[in-house]
CSV table of C-alpha atoms in Angstrom, one decimal:
chain,number,residue,atom,x,y,z
A,25,MET,CA,-26.3,46.7,-55.5
A,26,VAL,CA,-22.9,48.4,-55.8
A,27,GLU,CA,-20.2,46.7,-53.7
A,28,SER,CA,-18.2,48.7,-51.2
A,29,ARG,CA,-14.4,48.9,-51.5
A,30,LEU,CA,-14.2,46.5,-48.5
A,31,THR,CA,-15.9,43.6,-50.4
A,32,ILE,CA,-14.0,44.4,-53.6
A,33,HIS,CA,-10.7,44.3,-51.7
A,34,LEU,CA,-11.6,41.0,-50.1
A,35,ARG,CA,-12.6,39.5,-53.4
A,36,LYS,CA,-9.3,40.5,-55.0
A,37,GLU,CA,-7.4,39.0,-52.1
A,38,ILE,CA,-9.3,35.8,-52.3
A,39,GLN,CA,-8.6,35.6,-56.1
A,40,LYS,CA,-4.9,36.2,-55.5
A,41,GLY,CA,-4.4,33.8,-52.7
A,42,LYS,CA,-4.9,30.1,-51.9
A,43,GLY,CA,-5.0,27.7,-49.0
A,44,LYS,CA,-6.5,28.1,-45.5
A,45,ALA,CA,-5.8,31.8,-45.3
A,46,MET,CA,-8.0,32.4,-48.3
A,47,THR,CA,-10.7,30.2,-46.8
A,48,VAL,CA,-10.7,32.4,-43.8
A,49,LEU,CA,-11.1,35.5,-46.0
A,50,ALA,CA,-13.8,34.0,-48.1
A,51,SER,CA,-15.7,33.1,-44.9
A,52,PHE,CA,-15.2,36.6,-43.6
A,53,LEU,CA,-16.5,38.1,-46.8
A,54,THR,CA,-19.7,36.0,-46.5
A,55,THR,CA,-20.1,37.0,-42.8
A,56,ILE,CA,-19.8,40.8,-43.3
A,57,GLN,CA,-22.1,40.8,-46.2
A,58,GLN,CA,-24.7,39.1,-44.0
A,59,ALA,CA,-24.0,41.7,-41.3
A,60,GLY,CA,-24.2,44.6,-43.6
A,61,VAL,CA,-20.9,46.1,-42.6
A,62,LEU,CA,-20.4,49.3,-44.6
A,63,GLU,CA,-17.3,51.0,-45.7
A,64,THR,CA,-16.2,54.1,-43.8
A,65,GLN,CA,-13.9,57.0,-44.7
A,66,GLU,CA,-10.2,56.6,-43.9
A,67,GLN,CA,-9.3,57.0,-40.3
A,68,ARG,CA,-5.7,57.7,-39.2
A,69,VAL,CA,-4.5,56.0,-36.0
A,70,PHE,CA,-1.5,57.8,-34.5
A,71,PHE,CA,0.8,55.9,-32.1
A,72,LEU,CA,2.7,58.2,-29.8
A,73,VAL,CA,6.1,56.5,-29.3
A,74,LEU,CA,7.5,57.7,-26.0
A,75,PRO,CA,11.0,57.1,-24.6
A,76,GLN,CA,11.2,53.7,-22.9
A,77,VAL,CA,8.0,52.5,-24.5
A,78,ASN,CA,7.1,48.9,-23.8
A,79,LEU,CA,7.1,46.8,-27.0
A,80,LEU,CA,3.9,44.9,-26.4
A,81,ASP,CA,2.0,48.0,-25.4
A,82,LEU,CA,2.8,49.4,-28.8
A,83,ALA,CA,2.7,46.2,-31.0
A,84,GLY,CA,-0.5,44.7,-29.6
A,85,PRO,CA,-2.9,47.5,-30.5
A,86,ALA,CA,-1.0,48.3,-33.7
A,87,GLN,CA,-1.5,44.7,-34.8
A,88,VAL,CA,-5.3,45.0,-34.2
A,89,PHE,CA,-5.7,48.0,-36.4
A,90,HIS,CA,-3.3,46.5,-39.0
A,91,ALA,CA,-5.5,43.4,-39.1
A,92,ALA,CA,-8.6,45.5,-39.5
A,93,ALA,CA,-6.9,47.3,-42.4
A,94,GLN,CA,-5.9,43.9,-44.0
A,95,LEU,CA,-9.5,42.9,-43.8
A,96,GLY,CA,-10.5,45.9,-45.8
A,97,MET,CA,-11.2,48.7,-43.3
A,98,PRO,CA,-9.5,52.0,-44.3
A,99,TYR,CA,-7.1,52.5,-41.4
A,100,ARG,CA,-3.7,54.2,-41.8
A,101,LEU,CA,-1.2,53.7,-39.0
A,102,ILE,CA,1.2,56.5,-38.2
A,103,PHE,CA,4.0,56.2,-35.6
A,104,CYS,CA,5.1,59.5,-34.3
A,105,ALA,CA,7.3,61.0,-31.6
A,106,HIS,CA,8.8,64.3,-30.5
A,107,ARG,CA,12.1,63.2,-32.1
A,108,PRO,CA,12.8,60.9,-35.0
A,109,GLU,CA,14.5,58.1,-33.0
A,110,VAL,CA,13.3,56.5,-29.7
A,111,CYS,CA,14.7,53.6,-27.7
A,112,SER,CA,12.2,51.2,-26.1
A,113,ALA,CA,12.4,49.8,-22.6
A,114,GLN,CA,13.5,46.5,-24.1
A,115,GLY,CA,16.4,48.1,-26.1
A,116,LEU,CA,14.9,48.0,-29.5
A,117,VAL,CA,15.3,51.4,-31.3
A,118,PHE,CA,12.6,52.9,-33.4
A,119,ALA,CA,13.8,55.2,-36.2
A,120,HIS,CA,12.3,57.4,-38.8
A,121,LEU,CA,9.3,58.3,-36.6
A,122,GLN,CA,7.0,60.9,-37.9
A,123,PRO,CA,6.8,64.3,-36.1
A,124,LEU,CA,3.9,65.4,-33.9
A,125,GLU,CA,1.7,66.7,-36.7
A,126,PRO,CA,-1.8,68.3,-36.3
A,127,VAL,CA,-4.6,65.8,-36.1
A,128,GLN,CA,-8.2,65.9,-37.3
A,129,PRO,CA,-11.4,65.3,-35.3
A,130,GLY,CA,-11.9,61.8,-36.8
A,131,ASP,CA,-8.4,60.6,-35.9
A,132,LEU,CA,-7.5,58.3,-33.0
A,133,VAL,CA,-4.3,58.8,-30.9
A,134,ILE,CA,-3.0,55.8,-28.9
A,135,VAL,CA,-0.4,56.3,-26.2
A,136,PRO,CA,1.4,53.0,-25.4
A,137,GLY,CA,2.8,52.4,-21.9
A,138,LEU,CA,6.4,53.1,-21.0
A,139,GLN,CA,8.8,52.1,-18.3
A,140,LEU,CA,8.5,54.8,-15.6
A,141,GLY,CA,11.5,55.7,-13.4
A,142,SER,CA,11.4,57.1,-9.9
A,143,GLU,CA,9.0,59.9,-8.9
A,144,GLU,CA,11.7,62.5,-9.4
A,145,ALA,CA,12.7,61.1,-12.8
A,146,ARG,CA,9.0,60.8,-13.7
A,147,ARG,CA,8.4,64.5,-13.3
A,148,GLY,CA,11.2,65.3,-15.8
A,149,GLN,CA,10.2,62.5,-18.1
A,150,TRP,CA,7.5,64.5,-19.9
A,151,GLU,CA,8.6,66.7,-22.7
A,152,PRO,CA,6.5,69.9,-22.7
A,153,THR,CA,6.1,69.4,-26.5
A,154,ILE,CA,4.4,66.0,-25.9
A,155,ILE,CA,2.0,67.3,-23.3
A,156,ARG,CA,1.0,70.4,-25.4
A,157,TRP,CA,0.4,68.1,-28.4
A,158,LEU,CA,-1.9,65.8,-26.4
A,159,ARG,CA,-3.9,68.7,-25.1
A,160,GLN,CA,-4.2,70.0,-28.7
A,161,VAL,CA,-5.3,66.6,-29.9
A,162,TYR,CA,-8.1,66.4,-27.4
A,163,ASP,CA,-9.2,70.0,-27.8
A,164,GLY,CA,-9.3,69.5,-31.5
A,165,GLY,CA,-12.0,66.8,-31.2
A,166,SER,CA,-9.9,63.6,-31.6
A,167,SER,CA,-10.2,60.5,-29.4
A,168,ILE,CA,-7.3,59.4,-27.2
A,169,ALA,CA,-6.5,56.0,-25.7
A,170,SER,CA,-3.7,54.9,-23.5
A,171,ILE,CA,-2.3,51.5,-22.6
A,172,CYS,CA,-0.8,50.7,-19.2
A,173,THR,CA,1.4,53.5,-17.9
A,174,GLY,CA,0.5,55.6,-20.9
A,175,ALA,CA,-2.2,56.9,-18.7
A,176,PHE,CA,0.4,59.0,-16.9
A,177,ALA,CA,1.0,61.0,-20.1
A,178,LEU,CA,-2.8,61.7,-20.3
A,179,GLY,CA,-2.7,62.7,-16.6
A,180,GLU,CA,0.1,65.2,-17.2
A,181,ALA,CA,-2.0,66.7,-20.0
A,182,GLY,CA,-4.9,67.1,-17.6
A,183,LEU,CA,-7.1,64.7,-19.6
A,184,LEU,CA,-7.8,62.4,-16.6
A,185,ASP,CA,-9.4,65.2,-14.4
A,186,GLY,CA,-12.8,64.1,-13.4
A,187,ARG,CA,-12.7,61.0,-15.6
A,188,ARG,CA,-12.9,57.3,-14.9
A,189,CYS,CA,-9.6,55.6,-15.8
A,190,THR,CA,-7.3,52.7,-15.1
A,191,THR,CA,-3.7,51.6,-15.6
A,192,HIS,CA,-1.4,48.7,-14.7
A,193,TRP,CA,-2.3,47.3,-11.2
A,194,ILE,CA,1.2,48.1,-10.0
A,195,THR,CA,0.9,51.8,-10.7
A,196,LEU,CA,-2.8,52.3,-9.7
A,197,ALA,CA,-1.9,54.0,-6.4
A,198,ALA,CA,0.7,56.1,-8.0
A,199,LEU,CA,-1.7,57.3,-10.7
A,200,GLN,CA,-4.3,58.3,-8.1
A,201,GLU,CA,-1.7,60.0,-6.0
A,202,ARG,CA,-0.2,61.9,-8.9
A,203,TYR,CA,-3.5,63.0,-10.3
A,204,PRO,CA,-6.0,63.2,-7.4
A,205,ARG,CA,-8.8,64.6,-9.6
A,206,ALA,CA,-8.8,61.4,-11.7
A,207,ARG,CA,-11.3,58.6,-10.8
A,208,VAL,CA,-9.0,55.6,-10.9
A,209,LEU,CA,-10.7,52.2,-11.1
A,210,ASP,CA,-8.8,49.1,-9.9
A,211,ASN,CA,-11.1,46.4,-11.3
A,212,ALA,CA,-11.4,47.3,-15.0
A,213,LEU,CA,-9.6,45.9,-18.0
A,214,PHE,CA,-10.2,49.1,-19.9
A,215,VAL,CA,-12.4,52.2,-19.4
A,216,HIS,CA,-14.2,54.3,-21.9
A,217,ASP,CA,-15.0,57.9,-20.7
A,218,ASN,CA,-16.3,60.0,-23.6
A,219,ARG,CA,-13.3,60.5,-26.0
A,220,VAL,CA,-10.7,59.2,-23.5
A,221,THR,CA,-10.0,55.5,-23.1
A,222,THR,CA,-7.5,53.9,-20.7
A,223,SER,CA,-6.5,50.3,-20.3
A,224,ALA,CA,-4.8,48.1,-17.7
A,225,GLY,CA,-1.5,46.4,-18.1
A,226,ILE,CA,0.2,45.4,-21.3
A,227,ALA,CA,-1.8,42.7,-23.1
A,228,SER,CA,-5.1,44.5,-22.2
A,229,GLY,CA,-4.2,47.0,-24.8
A,230,ILE,CA,-5.3,44.4,-27.4
A,231,ASP,CA,-8.6,44.1,-25.7
A,232,MET,CA,-9.0,47.9,-25.6
A,233,ALA,CA,-8.1,48.2,-29.3
A,234,LEU,CA,-10.7,45.5,-30.2
A,235,SER,CA,-13.3,47.4,-28.1
A,236,LEU,CA,-12.5,50.6,-30.0
A,237,LEU,CA,-12.9,48.7,-33.3
A,238,GLU,CA,-16.3,47.5,-32.0
A,239,GLN,CA,-17.5,51.0,-31.3
A,240,ARG,CA,-16.8,51.9,-34.9
A,241,HIS,CA,-17.7,48.8,-36.8
A,242,GLY,CA,-19.9,46.6,-34.5
A,243,PRO,CA,-19.4,43.3,-32.9
A,244,LEU,CA,-19.5,41.0,-35.9
A,245,PHE,CA,-16.5,42.7,-37.7
A,246,THR,CA,-14.6,42.9,-34.4
A,247,ALA,CA,-15.2,39.2,-33.8
A,248,GLN,CA,-13.7,38.4,-37.2
A,249,VAL,CA,-10.6,40.5,-36.4
A,250,ALA,CA,-10.3,38.8,-33.0
A,251,ARG,CA,-10.5,35.4,-34.7
A,252,TYR,CA,-8.0,36.4,-37.4
A,253,LEU,CA,-5.6,37.3,-34.5
A,254,VAL,CA,-6.5,34.2,-32.6
A,255,VAL,CA,-7.3,36.2,-29.4
A,256,TYR,CA,-10.1,36.0,-26.9
A,257,LEU,CA,-12.2,39.1,-26.9
A,258,ARG,CA,-12.9,40.3,-23.4
A,259,ARG,CA,-15.0,43.2,-21.9
A,260,ASN,CA,-15.1,44.9,-18.5
A,261,GLY,CA,-18.1,44.7,-16.2
A,262,SER,CA,-19.5,48.1,-17.1
A,263,GLN,CA,-20.2,47.0,-20.7
A,264,SER,CA,-23.2,45.1,-22.1
A,265,GLN,CA,-23.0,41.4,-22.4
A,266,ASP,CA,-21.2,39.8,-25.3
A,267,SER,CA,-23.0,39.6,-28.6
A,268,ILE,CA,-23.6,36.1,-29.9
A,269,TYR,CA,-21.3,37.0,-32.7
A,270,LEU,CA,-18.4,37.2,-30.2
A,271,GLN,CA,-19.4,34.3,-27.9
A,272,TYR,CA,-18.5,30.7,-28.7
A,273,ARG,CA,-15.7,31.7,-31.1
A,274,THR,CA,-12.7,31.3,-28.9
A,275,HIS,CA,-12.1,27.7,-29.9
A,276,LEU,CA,-9.7,26.5,-32.7
A,277,ASP,CA,-11.8,24.0,-34.5
A,278,PRO,CA,-12.0,25.1,-38.1
A,279,ALA,CA,-14.9,22.8,-39.0
A,280,VAL,CA,-17.0,24.2,-36.2
A,281,HIS,CA,-16.0,27.8,-37.3
A,282,GLN,CA,-17.2,27.0,-40.8
A,283,VAL,CA,-20.5,25.8,-39.5
A,284,GLN,CA,-20.9,28.9,-37.3
A,285,ASP,CA,-20.1,31.2,-40.3
A,286,TYR,CA,-22.8,29.4,-42.3
A,287,LEU,CA,-25.4,29.7,-39.6
A,288,ILE,CA,-24.6,33.4,-39.2
A,289,SER,CA,-25.1,33.8,-43.0
A,290,HIS,CA,-28.4,31.9,-42.8
A,291,ILE,CA,-30.0,33.1,-39.6
A,292,ALA,CA,-33.5,33.2,-40.9
A,293,GLY,CA,-33.1,30.1,-43.0
A,294,SER,CA,-34.2,26.6,-42.4
A,295,VAL,CA,-30.9,24.6,-41.9
A,296,SER,CA,-30.7,20.9,-41.5
A,297,LEU,CA,-28.1,19.1,-39.4
A,298,GLN,CA,-27.2,17.1,-42.6
A,299,THR,CA,-26.4,20.4,-44.4
A,300,LEU,CA,-24.2,21.5,-41.6
A,301,ALA,CA,-22.5,18.2,-41.4
A,302,ASP,CA,-21.7,18.3,-45.2
A,303,ILE,CA,-20.2,21.8,-44.7
A,304,ALA,CA,-17.9,20.5,-42.0
A,305,HIS,CA,-17.2,17.2,-43.9
A,306,LEU,CA,-18.3,15.2,-40.9
A,307,SER,CA,-21.2,12.9,-40.0
A,308,VAL,CA,-24.1,14.4,-38.2
A,309,ARG,CA,-23.1,12.6,-35.0
A,310,SER,CA,-19.5,13.8,-35.2
A,311,LEU,CA,-20.5,17.3,-36.0
A,312,THR,CA,-22.8,17.4,-33.0
A,313,ARG,CA,-20.1,16.1,-30.7
A,314,CYS,CA,-17.4,18.5,-32.0
A,315,PHE,CA,-19.8,21.5,-31.9
A,316,LYS,CA,-20.7,20.7,-28.3
A,317,GLU,CA,-17.1,20.3,-27.3
A,318,ALA,CA,-16.1,23.5,-28.9
A,319,THR,CA,-19.0,25.8,-27.8
A,320,GLY,CA,-20.9,24.0,-25.1
A,321,LEU,CA,-24.0,24.2,-27.3
A,322,THR,CA,-25.6,22.0,-30.0
A,323,PRO,CA,-25.8,23.5,-33.5
A,324,VAL,CA,-29.6,23.9,-33.0
A,325,GLN,CA,-29.1,25.8,-29.8
A,326,TYR,CA,-26.5,28.1,-31.4
A,327,HIS,CA,-28.8,28.8,-34.4
A,328,GLN,CA,-31.6,29.6,-32.0
A,329,ARG,CA,-29.4,32.1,-30.1
A,330,LEU,CA,-28.5,33.8,-33.4
A,331,GLN,CA,-32.3,34.1,-34.1
A,332,ILE,CA,-32.9,35.6,-30.7
A,333,GLU,CA,-30.0,38.0,-31.2
A,334,LEU,CA,-31.5,39.2,-34.5
A,335,ALA,CA,-34.9,39.6,-32.9
A,336,THR,CA,-33.5,41.9,-30.2
A,337,THR,CA,-32.6,44.3,-33.1
A,338,LEU,CA,-35.8,43.9,-35.0
A,339,LEU,CA,-38.0,44.5,-31.9
A,340,HIS,CA,-36.7,48.1,-31.8
A,341,ASP,CA,-38.7,48.7,-35.0
A,342,PRO,CA,-42.2,49.8,-33.9
A,343,ASP,CA,-43.6,49.1,-37.3
A,344,LEU,CA,-43.0,45.3,-37.0
A,345,SER,CA,-45.4,43.2,-35.1
A,346,ILE,CA,-44.2,40.3,-33.0
A,347,GLU,CA,-45.4,37.9,-35.7
A,348,GLU,CA,-43.4,39.8,-38.4
A,349,VAL,CA,-40.3,39.8,-36.2
A,350,ALA,CA,-40.7,36.0,-35.7
A,351,HIS,CA,-41.0,35.4,-39.4
A,352,LYS,CA,-38.0,37.6,-40.3
A,353,CYS,CA,-35.9,35.6,-37.8
A,354,GLY,CA,-36.9,32.3,-39.4
A,355,PHE,CA,-39.6,31.1,-37.0
A,356,GLU,CA,-42.6,29.6,-38.8
A,357,ASP,CA,-44.7,29.7,-35.7
A,358,ALA,CA,-44.6,32.9,-33.6
A,359,ARG,CA,-45.6,30.9,-30.5
A,360,HIS,CA,-42.2,29.0,-30.8
A,361,PHE,CA,-40.4,32.4,-30.9
A,362,ARG,CA,-42.4,33.7,-27.9
A,363,ARG,CA,-41.5,30.5,-25.9
A,364,LEU,CA,-37.7,30.9,-26.7
A,365,TRP,CA,-37.8,34.6,-25.8
A,366,GLN,CA,-39.5,33.9,-22.5
A,367,ARG,CA,-37.0,31.2,-21.7
A,368,SER,CA,-34.1,33.6,-22.5
A,369,PHE,CA,-35.3,36.8,-20.8
A,370,GLY,CA,-38.0,35.7,-18.4
A,371,VAL,CA,-40.7,38.0,-20.0
A,372,PRO,CA,-42.6,37.9,-23.3
A,373,PRO,CA,-41.1,39.8,-26.3
A,374,SER,CA,-44.0,42.3,-26.1
A,375,VAL,CA,-43.0,43.2,-22.5
A,376,SER,CA,-39.3,43.5,-23.5
A,377,ARG,CA,-40.4,45.9,-26.3
A,378,ASN,CA,-42.6,48.0,-24.1
A,379,ILE,CA,-40.1,48.5,-21.2
A,380,GLN,CA,-37.1,48.8,-23.6
A,381,THR,CA,-35.1,46.3,-21.7
A,382,LEU,CA,-33.8,44.3,-24.6
A,383,SER,CA,-30.7,42.4,-23.6
């Protein structure tokens, strides 16, 4: 099988480097190979740098996509503005910014939040060039996302009309008043509405960026980026529950992470506790204790949840019988699989398949 540029890139980085960072990359390579993450064509991510931009609103999402690029995904970050130099709300000046060039349907435009002035000043804060460009971006088929008060720029461009959206809790009422046709939500961390995404205040831009990554590359790759950045991946209430690949990875125990990576790479395999203990360089008793403290589960329980997660995907294939699904997930006895499924979802796997209510 021919390797993708992603795996080739990671192998080269592993060969060049050393130490714990390279251990992380090696673990990541194993994981994505198991998940079948495929290379995609280059995607440009434009960051619209507005006057009085808030630094974290810009830096947080930029770091997410930069990390994804470092891990091999073909992202190119472009920082643009209506003039080549912009001063942030915190006094840091950005220079040599790119002009507002035409974008393509596959591009993503991110509008970080900014410090808004009075209502009178706010009306004059939006350069007509910026608003026209945002409209052209959306009309051309690109996706647009805003962080915090960046939603006001989208509102000025008419992109919030009839859409669900959110912003920083302090400016929720102002956003609804200024753009009455918008459906402003006050209890969401971020909101996806077709090609327009908005997020709440400041740090939630990181969560939103991770969610955008997940839409494109799936939960396993996104979990690896989140782990690389040492952040907790959150979702709002309107989304599906977290994948097992995202859950139980918010701890900082490297030995437990190594064991989890191994289990993800051997979901359908028969894995002994002694093998896992050897990987972690711990005794079986110490591993079980550390794993429980870090995740709330035993290694066996975590492995079983991985198997059930794989089964939820395989059950979508009508050509596979329940017994074949059980075998592909590593269960020697289909009755054991049925019991675990019933315990997890309250109904047999055959019922879940028939009513298409896979969790």
